[in-house]
mmCIF file of C-alpha atoms in Angstrom:
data_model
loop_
_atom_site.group_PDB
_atom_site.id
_atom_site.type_symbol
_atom_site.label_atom_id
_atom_site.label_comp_id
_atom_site.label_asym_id
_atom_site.label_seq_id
_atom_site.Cartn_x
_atom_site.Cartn_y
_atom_site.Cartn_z
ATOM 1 C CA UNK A 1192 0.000 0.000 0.000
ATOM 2 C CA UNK A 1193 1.643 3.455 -1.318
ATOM 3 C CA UNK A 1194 0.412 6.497 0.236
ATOM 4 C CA UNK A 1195 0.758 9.627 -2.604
ATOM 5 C CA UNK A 1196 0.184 12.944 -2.579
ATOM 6 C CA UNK A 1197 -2.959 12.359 -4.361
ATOM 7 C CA UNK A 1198 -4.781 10.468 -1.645
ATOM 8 C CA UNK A 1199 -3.731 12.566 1.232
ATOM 9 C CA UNK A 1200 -5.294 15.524 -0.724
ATOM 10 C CA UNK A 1201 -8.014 13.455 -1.313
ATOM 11 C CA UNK A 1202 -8.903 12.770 1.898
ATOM 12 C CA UNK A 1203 -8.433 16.317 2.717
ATOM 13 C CA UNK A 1204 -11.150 17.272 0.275
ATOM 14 C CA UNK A 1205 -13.457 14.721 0.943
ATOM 15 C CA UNK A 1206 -12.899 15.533 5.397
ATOM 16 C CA UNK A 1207 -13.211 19.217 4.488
ATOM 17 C CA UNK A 1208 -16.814 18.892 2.569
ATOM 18 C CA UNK A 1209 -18.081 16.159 5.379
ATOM 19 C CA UNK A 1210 -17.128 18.882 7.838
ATOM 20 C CA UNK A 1211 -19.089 21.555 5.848
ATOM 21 C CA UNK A 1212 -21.610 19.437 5.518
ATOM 22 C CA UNK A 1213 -22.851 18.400 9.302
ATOM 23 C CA UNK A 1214 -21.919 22.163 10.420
ATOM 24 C CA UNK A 1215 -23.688 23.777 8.049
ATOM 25 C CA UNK A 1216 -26.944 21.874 8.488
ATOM 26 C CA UNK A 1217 -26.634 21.557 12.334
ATOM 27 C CA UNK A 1218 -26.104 25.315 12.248
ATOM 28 C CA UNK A 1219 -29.442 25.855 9.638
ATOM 29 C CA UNK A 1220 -31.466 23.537 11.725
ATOM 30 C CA UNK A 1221 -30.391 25.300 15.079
ATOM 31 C CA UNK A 1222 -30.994 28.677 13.467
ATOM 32 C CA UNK A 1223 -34.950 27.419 12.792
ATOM 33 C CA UNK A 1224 -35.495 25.534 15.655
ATOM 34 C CA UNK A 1225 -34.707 28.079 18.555
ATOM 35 C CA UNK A 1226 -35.804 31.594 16.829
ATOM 36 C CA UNK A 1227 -37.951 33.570 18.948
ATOM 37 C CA UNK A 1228 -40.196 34.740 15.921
ATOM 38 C CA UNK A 1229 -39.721 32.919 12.300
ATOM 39 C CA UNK A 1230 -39.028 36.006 10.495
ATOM 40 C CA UNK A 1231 -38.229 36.447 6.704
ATOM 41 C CA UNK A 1232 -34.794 37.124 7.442
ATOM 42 C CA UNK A 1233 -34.672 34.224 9.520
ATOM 43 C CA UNK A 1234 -36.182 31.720 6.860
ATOM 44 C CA UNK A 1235 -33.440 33.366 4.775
ATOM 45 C CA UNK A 1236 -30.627 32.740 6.958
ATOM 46 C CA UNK A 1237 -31.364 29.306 8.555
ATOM 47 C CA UNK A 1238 -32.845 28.055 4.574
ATOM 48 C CA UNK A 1239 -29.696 29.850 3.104
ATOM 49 C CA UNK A 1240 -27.469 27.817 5.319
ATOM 50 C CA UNK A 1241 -29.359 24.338 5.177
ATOM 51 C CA UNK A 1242 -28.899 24.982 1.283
ATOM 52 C CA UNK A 1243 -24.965 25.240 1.836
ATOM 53 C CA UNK A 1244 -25.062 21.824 3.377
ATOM 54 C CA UNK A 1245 -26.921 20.285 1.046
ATOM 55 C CA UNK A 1246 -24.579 21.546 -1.684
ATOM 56 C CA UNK A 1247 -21.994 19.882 0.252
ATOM 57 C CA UNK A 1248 -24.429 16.778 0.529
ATOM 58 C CA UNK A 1249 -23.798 16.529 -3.283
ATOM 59 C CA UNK A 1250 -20.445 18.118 -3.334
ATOM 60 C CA UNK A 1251 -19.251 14.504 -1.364
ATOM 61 C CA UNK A 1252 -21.126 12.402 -3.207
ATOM 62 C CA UNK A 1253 -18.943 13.614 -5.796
ATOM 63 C CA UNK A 1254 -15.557 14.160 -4.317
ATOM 64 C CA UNK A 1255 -15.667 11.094 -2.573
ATOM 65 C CA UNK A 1256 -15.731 8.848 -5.951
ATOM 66 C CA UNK A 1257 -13.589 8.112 -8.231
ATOM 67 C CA UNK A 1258 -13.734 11.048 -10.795
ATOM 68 C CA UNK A 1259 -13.953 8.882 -14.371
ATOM 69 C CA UNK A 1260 -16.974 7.366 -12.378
ATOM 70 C CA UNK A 1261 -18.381 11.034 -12.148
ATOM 71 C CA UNK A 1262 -17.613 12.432 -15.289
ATOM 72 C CA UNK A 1263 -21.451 11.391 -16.511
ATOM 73 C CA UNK A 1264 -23.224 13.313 -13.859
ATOM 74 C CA UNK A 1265 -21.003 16.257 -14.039
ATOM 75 C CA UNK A 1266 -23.179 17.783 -16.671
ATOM 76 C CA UNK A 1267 -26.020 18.579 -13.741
ATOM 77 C CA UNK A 1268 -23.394 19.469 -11.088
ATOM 78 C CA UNK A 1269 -21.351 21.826 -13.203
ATOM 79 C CA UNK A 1270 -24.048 24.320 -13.413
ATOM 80 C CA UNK A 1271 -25.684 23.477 -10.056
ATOM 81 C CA UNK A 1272 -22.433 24.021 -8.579
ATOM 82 C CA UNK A 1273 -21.909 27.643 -9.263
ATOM 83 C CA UNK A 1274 -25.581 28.494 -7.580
ATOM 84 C CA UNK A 1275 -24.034 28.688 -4.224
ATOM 85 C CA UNK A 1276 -22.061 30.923 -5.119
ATOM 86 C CA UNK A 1277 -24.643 33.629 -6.680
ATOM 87 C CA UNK A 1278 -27.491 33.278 -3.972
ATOM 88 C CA UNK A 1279 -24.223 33.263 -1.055
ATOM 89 C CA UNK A 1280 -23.475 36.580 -1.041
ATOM 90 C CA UNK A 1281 -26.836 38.146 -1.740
ATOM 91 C CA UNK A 1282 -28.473 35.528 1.497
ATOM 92 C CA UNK A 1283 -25.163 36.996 3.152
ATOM 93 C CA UNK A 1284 -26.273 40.894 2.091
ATOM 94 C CA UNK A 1285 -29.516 40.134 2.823
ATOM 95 C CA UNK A 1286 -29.603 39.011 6.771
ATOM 96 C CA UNK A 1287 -26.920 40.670 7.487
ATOM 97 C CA UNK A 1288 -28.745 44.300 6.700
ATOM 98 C CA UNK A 1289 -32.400 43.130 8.363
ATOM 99 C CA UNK A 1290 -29.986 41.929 11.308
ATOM 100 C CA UNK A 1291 -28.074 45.441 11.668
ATOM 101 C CA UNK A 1292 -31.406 47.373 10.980
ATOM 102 C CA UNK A 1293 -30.579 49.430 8.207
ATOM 103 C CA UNK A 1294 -33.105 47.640 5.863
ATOM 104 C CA UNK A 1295 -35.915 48.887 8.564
ATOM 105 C CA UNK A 1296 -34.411 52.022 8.758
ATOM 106 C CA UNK A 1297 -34.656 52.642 4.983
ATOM 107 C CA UNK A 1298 -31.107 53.344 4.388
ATOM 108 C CA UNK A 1299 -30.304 50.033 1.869
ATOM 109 C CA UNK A 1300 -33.542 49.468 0.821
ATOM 110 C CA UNK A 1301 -32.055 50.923 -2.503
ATOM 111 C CA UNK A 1302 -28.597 48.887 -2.591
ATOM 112 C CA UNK A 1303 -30.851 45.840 -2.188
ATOM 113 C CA UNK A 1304 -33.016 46.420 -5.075
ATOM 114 C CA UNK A 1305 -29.296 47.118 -7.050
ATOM 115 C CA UNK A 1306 -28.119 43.786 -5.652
ATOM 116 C CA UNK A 1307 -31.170 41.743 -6.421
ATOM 117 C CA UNK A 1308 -31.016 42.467 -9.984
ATOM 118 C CA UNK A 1309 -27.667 42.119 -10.260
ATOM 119 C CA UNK A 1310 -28.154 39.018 -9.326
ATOM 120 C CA UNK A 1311 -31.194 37.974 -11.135
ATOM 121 C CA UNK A 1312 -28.812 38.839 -14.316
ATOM 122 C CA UNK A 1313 -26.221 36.500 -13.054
ATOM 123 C CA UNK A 1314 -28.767 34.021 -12.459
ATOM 124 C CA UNK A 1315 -30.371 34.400 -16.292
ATOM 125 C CA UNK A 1316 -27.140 34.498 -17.866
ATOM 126 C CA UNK A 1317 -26.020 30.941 -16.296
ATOM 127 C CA UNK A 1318 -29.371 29.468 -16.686
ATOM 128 C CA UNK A 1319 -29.903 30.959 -20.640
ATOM 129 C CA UNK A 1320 -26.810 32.719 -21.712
ATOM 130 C CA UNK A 1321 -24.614 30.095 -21.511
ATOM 131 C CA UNK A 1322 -21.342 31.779 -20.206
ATOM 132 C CA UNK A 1323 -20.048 28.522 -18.852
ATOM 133 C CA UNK A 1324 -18.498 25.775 -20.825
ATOM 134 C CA UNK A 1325 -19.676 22.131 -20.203
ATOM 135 C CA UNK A 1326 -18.055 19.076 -18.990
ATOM 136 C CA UNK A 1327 -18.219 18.043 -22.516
ATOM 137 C CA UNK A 1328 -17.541 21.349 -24.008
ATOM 138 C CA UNK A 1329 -14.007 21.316 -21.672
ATOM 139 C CA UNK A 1330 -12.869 17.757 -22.992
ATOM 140 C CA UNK A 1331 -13.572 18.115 -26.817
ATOM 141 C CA UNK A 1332 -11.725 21.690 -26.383
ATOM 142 C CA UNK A 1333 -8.451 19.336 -25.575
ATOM 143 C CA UNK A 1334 -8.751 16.948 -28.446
ATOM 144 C CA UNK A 1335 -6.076 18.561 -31.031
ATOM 145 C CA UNK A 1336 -7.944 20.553 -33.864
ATOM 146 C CA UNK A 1337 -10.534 20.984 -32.537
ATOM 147 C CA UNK A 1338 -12.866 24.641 -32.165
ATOM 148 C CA UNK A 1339 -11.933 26.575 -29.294
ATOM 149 C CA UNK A 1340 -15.238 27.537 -27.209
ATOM 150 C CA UNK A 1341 -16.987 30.341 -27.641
ATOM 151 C CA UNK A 1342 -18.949 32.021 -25.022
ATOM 152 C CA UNK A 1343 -22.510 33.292 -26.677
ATOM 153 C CA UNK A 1344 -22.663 36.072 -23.872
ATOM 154 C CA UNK A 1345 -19.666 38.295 -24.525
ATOM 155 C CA UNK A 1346 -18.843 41.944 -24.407
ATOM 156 C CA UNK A 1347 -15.357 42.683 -26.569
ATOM 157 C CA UNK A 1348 -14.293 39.495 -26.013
ATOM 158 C CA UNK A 1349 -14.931 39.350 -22.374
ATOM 159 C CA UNK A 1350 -18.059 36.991 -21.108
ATOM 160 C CA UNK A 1351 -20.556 38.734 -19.548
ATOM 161 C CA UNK A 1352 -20.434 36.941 -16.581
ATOM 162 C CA UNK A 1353 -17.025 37.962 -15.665
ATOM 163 C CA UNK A 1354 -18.221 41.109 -15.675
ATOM 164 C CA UNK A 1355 -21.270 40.958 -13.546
ATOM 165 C CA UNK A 1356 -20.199 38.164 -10.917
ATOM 166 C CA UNK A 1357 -17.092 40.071 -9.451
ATOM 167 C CA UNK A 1358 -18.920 43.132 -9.059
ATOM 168 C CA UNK A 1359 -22.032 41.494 -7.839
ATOM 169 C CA UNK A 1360 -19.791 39.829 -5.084
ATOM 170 C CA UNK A 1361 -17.702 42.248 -4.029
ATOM 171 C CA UNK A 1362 -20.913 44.675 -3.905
ATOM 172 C CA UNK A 1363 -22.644 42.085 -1.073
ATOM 173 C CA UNK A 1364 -19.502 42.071 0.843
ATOM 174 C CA UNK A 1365 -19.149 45.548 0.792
ATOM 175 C CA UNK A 1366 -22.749 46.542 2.069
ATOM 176 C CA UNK A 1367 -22.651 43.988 4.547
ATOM 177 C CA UNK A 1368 -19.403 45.583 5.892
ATOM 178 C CA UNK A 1369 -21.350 48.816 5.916
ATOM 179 C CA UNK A 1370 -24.087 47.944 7.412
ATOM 180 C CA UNK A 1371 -22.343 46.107 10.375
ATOM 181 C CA UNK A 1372 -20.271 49.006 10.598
ATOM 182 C CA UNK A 1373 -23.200 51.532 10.880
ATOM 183 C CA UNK A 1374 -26.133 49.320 12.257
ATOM 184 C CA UNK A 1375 -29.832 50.957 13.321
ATOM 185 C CA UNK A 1376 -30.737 51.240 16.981
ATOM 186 C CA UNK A 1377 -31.628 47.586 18.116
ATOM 187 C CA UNK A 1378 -34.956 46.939 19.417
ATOM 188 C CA UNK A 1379 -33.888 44.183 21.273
ATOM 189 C CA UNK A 1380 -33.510 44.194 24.370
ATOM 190 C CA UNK A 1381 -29.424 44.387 25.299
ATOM 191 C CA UNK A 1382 -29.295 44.222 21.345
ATOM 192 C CA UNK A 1383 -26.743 46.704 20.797
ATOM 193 C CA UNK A 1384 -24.488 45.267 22.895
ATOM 194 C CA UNK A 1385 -25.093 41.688 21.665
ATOM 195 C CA UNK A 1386 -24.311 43.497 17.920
ATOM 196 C CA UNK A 1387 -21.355 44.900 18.866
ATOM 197 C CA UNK A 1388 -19.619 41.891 20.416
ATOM 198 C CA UNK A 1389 -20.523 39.393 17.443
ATOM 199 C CA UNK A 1390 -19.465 42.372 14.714
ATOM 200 C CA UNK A 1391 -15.705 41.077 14.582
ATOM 201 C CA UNK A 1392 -17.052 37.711 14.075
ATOM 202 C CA UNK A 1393 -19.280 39.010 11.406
ATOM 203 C CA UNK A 1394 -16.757 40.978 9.648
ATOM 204 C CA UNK A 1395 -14.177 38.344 9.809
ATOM 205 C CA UNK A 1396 -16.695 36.094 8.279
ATOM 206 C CA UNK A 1397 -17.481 38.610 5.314
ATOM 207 C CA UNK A 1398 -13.832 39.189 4.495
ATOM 208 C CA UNK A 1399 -12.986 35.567 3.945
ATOM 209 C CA UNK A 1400 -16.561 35.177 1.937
ATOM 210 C CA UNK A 1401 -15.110 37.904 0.000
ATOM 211 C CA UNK A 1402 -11.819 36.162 -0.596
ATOM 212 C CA UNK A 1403 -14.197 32.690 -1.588
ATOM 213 C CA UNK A 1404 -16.064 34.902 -4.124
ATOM 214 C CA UNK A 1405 -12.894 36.581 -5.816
ATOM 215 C CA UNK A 1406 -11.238 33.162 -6.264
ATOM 216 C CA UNK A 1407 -13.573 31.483 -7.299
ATOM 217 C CA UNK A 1408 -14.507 34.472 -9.714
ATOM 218 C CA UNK A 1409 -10.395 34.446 -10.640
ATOM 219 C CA UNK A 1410 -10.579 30.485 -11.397
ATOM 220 C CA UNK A 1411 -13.900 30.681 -13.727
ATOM 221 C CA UNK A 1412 -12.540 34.204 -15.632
ATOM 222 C CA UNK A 1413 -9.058 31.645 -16.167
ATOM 223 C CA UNK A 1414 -11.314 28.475 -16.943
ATOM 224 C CA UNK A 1415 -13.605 30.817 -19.579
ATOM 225 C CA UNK A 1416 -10.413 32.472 -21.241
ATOM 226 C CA UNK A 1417 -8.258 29.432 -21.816
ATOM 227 C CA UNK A 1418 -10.947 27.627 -23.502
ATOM 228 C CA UNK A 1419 -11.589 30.278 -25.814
ATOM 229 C CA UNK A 1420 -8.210 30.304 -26.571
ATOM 230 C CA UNK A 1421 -7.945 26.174 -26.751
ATOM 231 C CA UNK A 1422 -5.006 26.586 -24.485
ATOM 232 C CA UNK A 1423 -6.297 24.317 -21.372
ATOM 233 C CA UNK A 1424 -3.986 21.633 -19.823
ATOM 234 C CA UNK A 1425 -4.161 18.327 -20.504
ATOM 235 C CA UNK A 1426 -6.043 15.795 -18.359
ATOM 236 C CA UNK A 1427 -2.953 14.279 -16.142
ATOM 237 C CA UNK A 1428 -2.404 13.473 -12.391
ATOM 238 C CA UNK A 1429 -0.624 17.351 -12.149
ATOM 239 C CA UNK A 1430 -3.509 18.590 -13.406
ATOM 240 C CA UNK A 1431 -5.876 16.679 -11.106
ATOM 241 C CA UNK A 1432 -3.506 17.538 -7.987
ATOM 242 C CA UNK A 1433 -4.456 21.034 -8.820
ATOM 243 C CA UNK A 1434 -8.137 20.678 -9.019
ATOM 244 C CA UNK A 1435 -8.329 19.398 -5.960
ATOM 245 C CA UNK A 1436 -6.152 21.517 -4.133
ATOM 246 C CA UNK A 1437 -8.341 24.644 -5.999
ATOM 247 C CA UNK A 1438 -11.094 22.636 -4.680
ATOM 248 C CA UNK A 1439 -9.768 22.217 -0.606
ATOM 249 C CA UNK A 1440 -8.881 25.648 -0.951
ATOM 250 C CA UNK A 1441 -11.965 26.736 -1.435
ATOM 251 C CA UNK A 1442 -13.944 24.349 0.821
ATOM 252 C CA UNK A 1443 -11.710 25.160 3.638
ATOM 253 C CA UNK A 1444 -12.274 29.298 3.436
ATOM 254 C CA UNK A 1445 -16.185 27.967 3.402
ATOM 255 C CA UNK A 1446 -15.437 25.731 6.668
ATOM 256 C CA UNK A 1447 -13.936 29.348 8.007
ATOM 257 C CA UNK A 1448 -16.922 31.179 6.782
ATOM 258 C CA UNK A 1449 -19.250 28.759 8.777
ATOM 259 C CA UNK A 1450 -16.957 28.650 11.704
ATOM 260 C CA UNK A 1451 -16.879 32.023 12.101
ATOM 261 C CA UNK A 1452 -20.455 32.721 11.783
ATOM 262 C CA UNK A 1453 -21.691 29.580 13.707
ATOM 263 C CA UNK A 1454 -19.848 31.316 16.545
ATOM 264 C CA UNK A 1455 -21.486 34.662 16.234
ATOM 265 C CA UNK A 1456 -25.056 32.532 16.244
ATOM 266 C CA UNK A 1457 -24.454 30.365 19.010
ATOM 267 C CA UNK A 1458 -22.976 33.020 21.410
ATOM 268 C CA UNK A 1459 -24.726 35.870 20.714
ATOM 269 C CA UNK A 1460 -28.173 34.577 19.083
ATOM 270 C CA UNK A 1461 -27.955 37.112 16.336
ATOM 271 C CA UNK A 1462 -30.442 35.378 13.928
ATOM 272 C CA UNK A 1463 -32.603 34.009 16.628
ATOM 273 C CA UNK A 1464 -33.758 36.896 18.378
ATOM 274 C CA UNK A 1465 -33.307 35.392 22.265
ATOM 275 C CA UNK A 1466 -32.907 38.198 24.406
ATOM 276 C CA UNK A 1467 -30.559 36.148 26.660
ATOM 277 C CA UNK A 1468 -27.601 33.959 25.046
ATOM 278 C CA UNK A 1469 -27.921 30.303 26.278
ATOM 279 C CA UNK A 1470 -24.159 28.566 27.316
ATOM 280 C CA UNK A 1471 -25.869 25.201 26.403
ATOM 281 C CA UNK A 1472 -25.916 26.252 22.907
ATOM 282 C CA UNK A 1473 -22.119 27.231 22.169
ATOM 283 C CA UNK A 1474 -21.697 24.058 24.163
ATOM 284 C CA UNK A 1475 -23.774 22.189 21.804
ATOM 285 C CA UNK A 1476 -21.881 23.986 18.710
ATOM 286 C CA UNK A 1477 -18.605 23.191 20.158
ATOM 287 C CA UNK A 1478 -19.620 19.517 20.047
ATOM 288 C CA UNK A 1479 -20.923 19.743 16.879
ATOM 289 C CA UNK A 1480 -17.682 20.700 15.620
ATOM 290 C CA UNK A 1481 -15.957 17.827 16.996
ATOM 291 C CA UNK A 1482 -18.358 15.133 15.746
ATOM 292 C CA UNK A 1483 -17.956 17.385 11.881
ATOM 293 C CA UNK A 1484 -14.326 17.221 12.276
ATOM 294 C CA UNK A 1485 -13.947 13.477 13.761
ATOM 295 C CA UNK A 1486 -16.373 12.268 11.608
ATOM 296 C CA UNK A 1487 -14.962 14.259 8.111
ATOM 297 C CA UNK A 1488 -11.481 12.352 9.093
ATOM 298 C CA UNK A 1489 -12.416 9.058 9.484
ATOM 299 C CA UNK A 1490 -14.980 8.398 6.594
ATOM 300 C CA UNK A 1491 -12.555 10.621 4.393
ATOM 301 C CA UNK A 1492 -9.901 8.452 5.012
ATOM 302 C CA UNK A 1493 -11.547 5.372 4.526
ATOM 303 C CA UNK A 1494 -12.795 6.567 1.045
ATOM 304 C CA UNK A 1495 -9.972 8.024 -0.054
ATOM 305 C CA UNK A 1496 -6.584 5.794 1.242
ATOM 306 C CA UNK A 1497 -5.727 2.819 -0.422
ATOM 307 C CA UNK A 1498 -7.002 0.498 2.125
ATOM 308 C CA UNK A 1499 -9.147 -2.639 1.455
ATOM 309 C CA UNK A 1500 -12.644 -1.494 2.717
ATOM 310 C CA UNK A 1501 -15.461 -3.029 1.842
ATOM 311 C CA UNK A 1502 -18.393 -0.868 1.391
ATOM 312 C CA UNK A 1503 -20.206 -2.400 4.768
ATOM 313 C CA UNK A 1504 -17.462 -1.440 7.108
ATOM 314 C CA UNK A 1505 -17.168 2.095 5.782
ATOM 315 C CA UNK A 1506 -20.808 2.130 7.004
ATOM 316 C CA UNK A 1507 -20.276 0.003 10.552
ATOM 317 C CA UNK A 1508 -17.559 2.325 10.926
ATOM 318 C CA UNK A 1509 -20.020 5.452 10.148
ATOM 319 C CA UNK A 1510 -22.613 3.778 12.597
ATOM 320 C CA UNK A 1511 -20.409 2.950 15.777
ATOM 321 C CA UNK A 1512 -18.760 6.877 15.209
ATOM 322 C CA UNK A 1513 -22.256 8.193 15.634
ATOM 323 C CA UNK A 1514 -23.400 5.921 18.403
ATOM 324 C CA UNK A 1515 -19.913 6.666 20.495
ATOM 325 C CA UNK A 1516 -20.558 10.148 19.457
ATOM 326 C CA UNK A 1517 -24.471 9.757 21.005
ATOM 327 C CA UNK A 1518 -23.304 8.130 24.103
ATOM 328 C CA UNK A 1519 -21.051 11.021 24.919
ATOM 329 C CA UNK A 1520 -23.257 13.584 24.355
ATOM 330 C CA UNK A 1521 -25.883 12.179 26.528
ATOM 331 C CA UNK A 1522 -23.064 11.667 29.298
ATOM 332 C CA UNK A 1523 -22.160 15.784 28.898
ATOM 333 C CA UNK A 1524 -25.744 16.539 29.220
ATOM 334 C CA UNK A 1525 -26.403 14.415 32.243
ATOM 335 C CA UNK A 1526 -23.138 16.593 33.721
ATOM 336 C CA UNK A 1527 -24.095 19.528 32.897
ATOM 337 C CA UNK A 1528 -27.510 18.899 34.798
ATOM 338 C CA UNK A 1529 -25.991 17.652 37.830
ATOM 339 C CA UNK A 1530 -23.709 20.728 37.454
ATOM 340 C CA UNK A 1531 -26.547 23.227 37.044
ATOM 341 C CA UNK A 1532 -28.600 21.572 39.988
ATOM 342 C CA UNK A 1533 -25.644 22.564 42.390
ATOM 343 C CA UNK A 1534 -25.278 25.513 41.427
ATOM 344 C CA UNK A 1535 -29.107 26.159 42.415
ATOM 345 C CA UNK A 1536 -28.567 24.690 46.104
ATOM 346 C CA UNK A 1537 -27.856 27.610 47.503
ATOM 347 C CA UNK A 1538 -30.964 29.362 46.139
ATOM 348 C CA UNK A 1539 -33.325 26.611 47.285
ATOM 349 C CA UNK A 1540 -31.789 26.135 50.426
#
């Protein structure tokens, strides 16, 4: 058995989207389960991050094969794919100015309007323009003679959507750093002070979705341009090494993203509208993190090292992971009781 440089970045890839996956739905399902009112915003931010982790849902379903086995369903995930990214930013825009006020206070209600149809134009030229080249359209480009791909939505040479996805982005991330820098009067109660101590948290979070937008907007400007000029790099284990570390790149600024603003949730309850933040919760989030992490590790490596697993014992191993996992949360919660029961003796006594 040879360990490469291939399958450790594989099983960094495939860890990395596991992990996305359980935080970001844990986080979605927390964010709809303990709201104080169900809101629009908050359908928007708890839906917009159960839709992350079921993009990662799919995104290891397809990492964690191998990729000639793949290549068929590509067609569907190719364009699916790049979804996240439009709706990311504007979901991002979107809570993040009803959660600082500003869209109550009338000051973005204009920049929002700007932003959705940027947006919607992003949306219609991926779904109907066709700025992206196909699976298919990216092989037959390296077959020698053949026509270089043309994009159908270009503007002096330049496709459209390079022009409208990096300033759609970087507008989102700039209004959300505006609005958590100048946020309304809270009408929550201790609000203002719950805003200011999850703003670095926020921020943080909105630089590095920044920095996920702009590369991903550098890699599909490169993608788009080399095909049209026929000059992309053959299909070789190089060129696969740098997919996927283009792909754990990415992933991992997401896992940062959701870190980040999983932290601002659970300690502050910014999208849930609790007046007082529970401890159980960041204790549950903490947790959470481990399982995403242990779990990510252990079925990533089995998938992805050179090991003779059959199929059942990646899911035995799957099943006694979650029932360890189980035991030891109910064993935390029974402490925590006992612990928050003597801590009340001295009141009842």
């Amino acid at each position: 058995m040879v360990i490469t440089v291939l399958h450790l970045l594989d099983w960094a890839i495939i860890a990395i989207s596991f992990f996305n996956t359980v935080a970001l739905l844990w986080l979605g399902i927390t964010v709809l389960l303990n709201a104080e009112r169900r809101t629009w915003a908050t359908w928007v931010a708890g839906g917009g991050l159960l839709l992350g982790g079921l993009f990662f849902v799919g995104h290891s379903a397809v990492v964690g094969r191998n990729i000639l086995d793949v290549i068929p369903e590509m067609t569907i995930w190719w364009r699916i794919g790049w979804l996240p990214f439009i709706a990311g930013p504007y979901f991002w825009y979107a809570v993040i100015a009803w959660y600082a006020g500003v869209l109550r206070a009338g000051r973005h209600r204009t920049w929002l309007a700007i932003v959705t149809a940027l947006g919607l134009v992003a949306v219609g030229l991926l779904a109907f323009a066709d700025p992206l080249p196909s699976i298919e359209a990216l092989l037959a480009a390296q077959v020698p003679g053949a026509e270089p791909y043309a994009c159908c939505a270009a503007t002096a040479g330049v496709p459209a959507a390079l022009l409208v996805y990096p300033v759609y982005s970087l507008l989102c991330v700039v209004l959300s750093l505006s609005a958590l820098r100048r946020p309304a009067a809270s009408e929550r109660f201790m609000g203002d002070l719950a805003r200011s101590r999850a703003r670095p948290w926020l921020v943080a979070a909105s630089l590095v979705l920044l920095a996920v937008s702009l590369t991903v907007g550098a890699a599909a400007a490169w993608v788009l341009l080399q095909a049209q000029a026929g000059r992309l790099p053959d299909i070789s284990l190089q060129a696969l090494a740098l997919l996927i570390g283009f792909d754990l790149l990415v992933s991992g600024m997401i896992a940062v993203v959701t870190v980040l603003t999983g932290q601002a949730i659970v300690t502050y309850e910014i999208f849930t509208g609790k007046t007082l933040p529970r401890g159980g919760l960041l204790r549950h989030w903490r947790r959470s993190l481990v399982l995403a992490a242990g779990y990510g590790a252990l079925i990533g490596g089995s998938l992805a090292l050179p090991v003779p697993f059959d199929p059942i014992w990646r899911l035995m191993l799957a099943t006694a992971l979650m029932t360890l996992f189980f035991a030891l949360l109910s064993w935390r919660s029974y402490l925590d009781r006992d612990r928050s029961i003597v801590g009340l003796r001295p009141f009842v006594a």
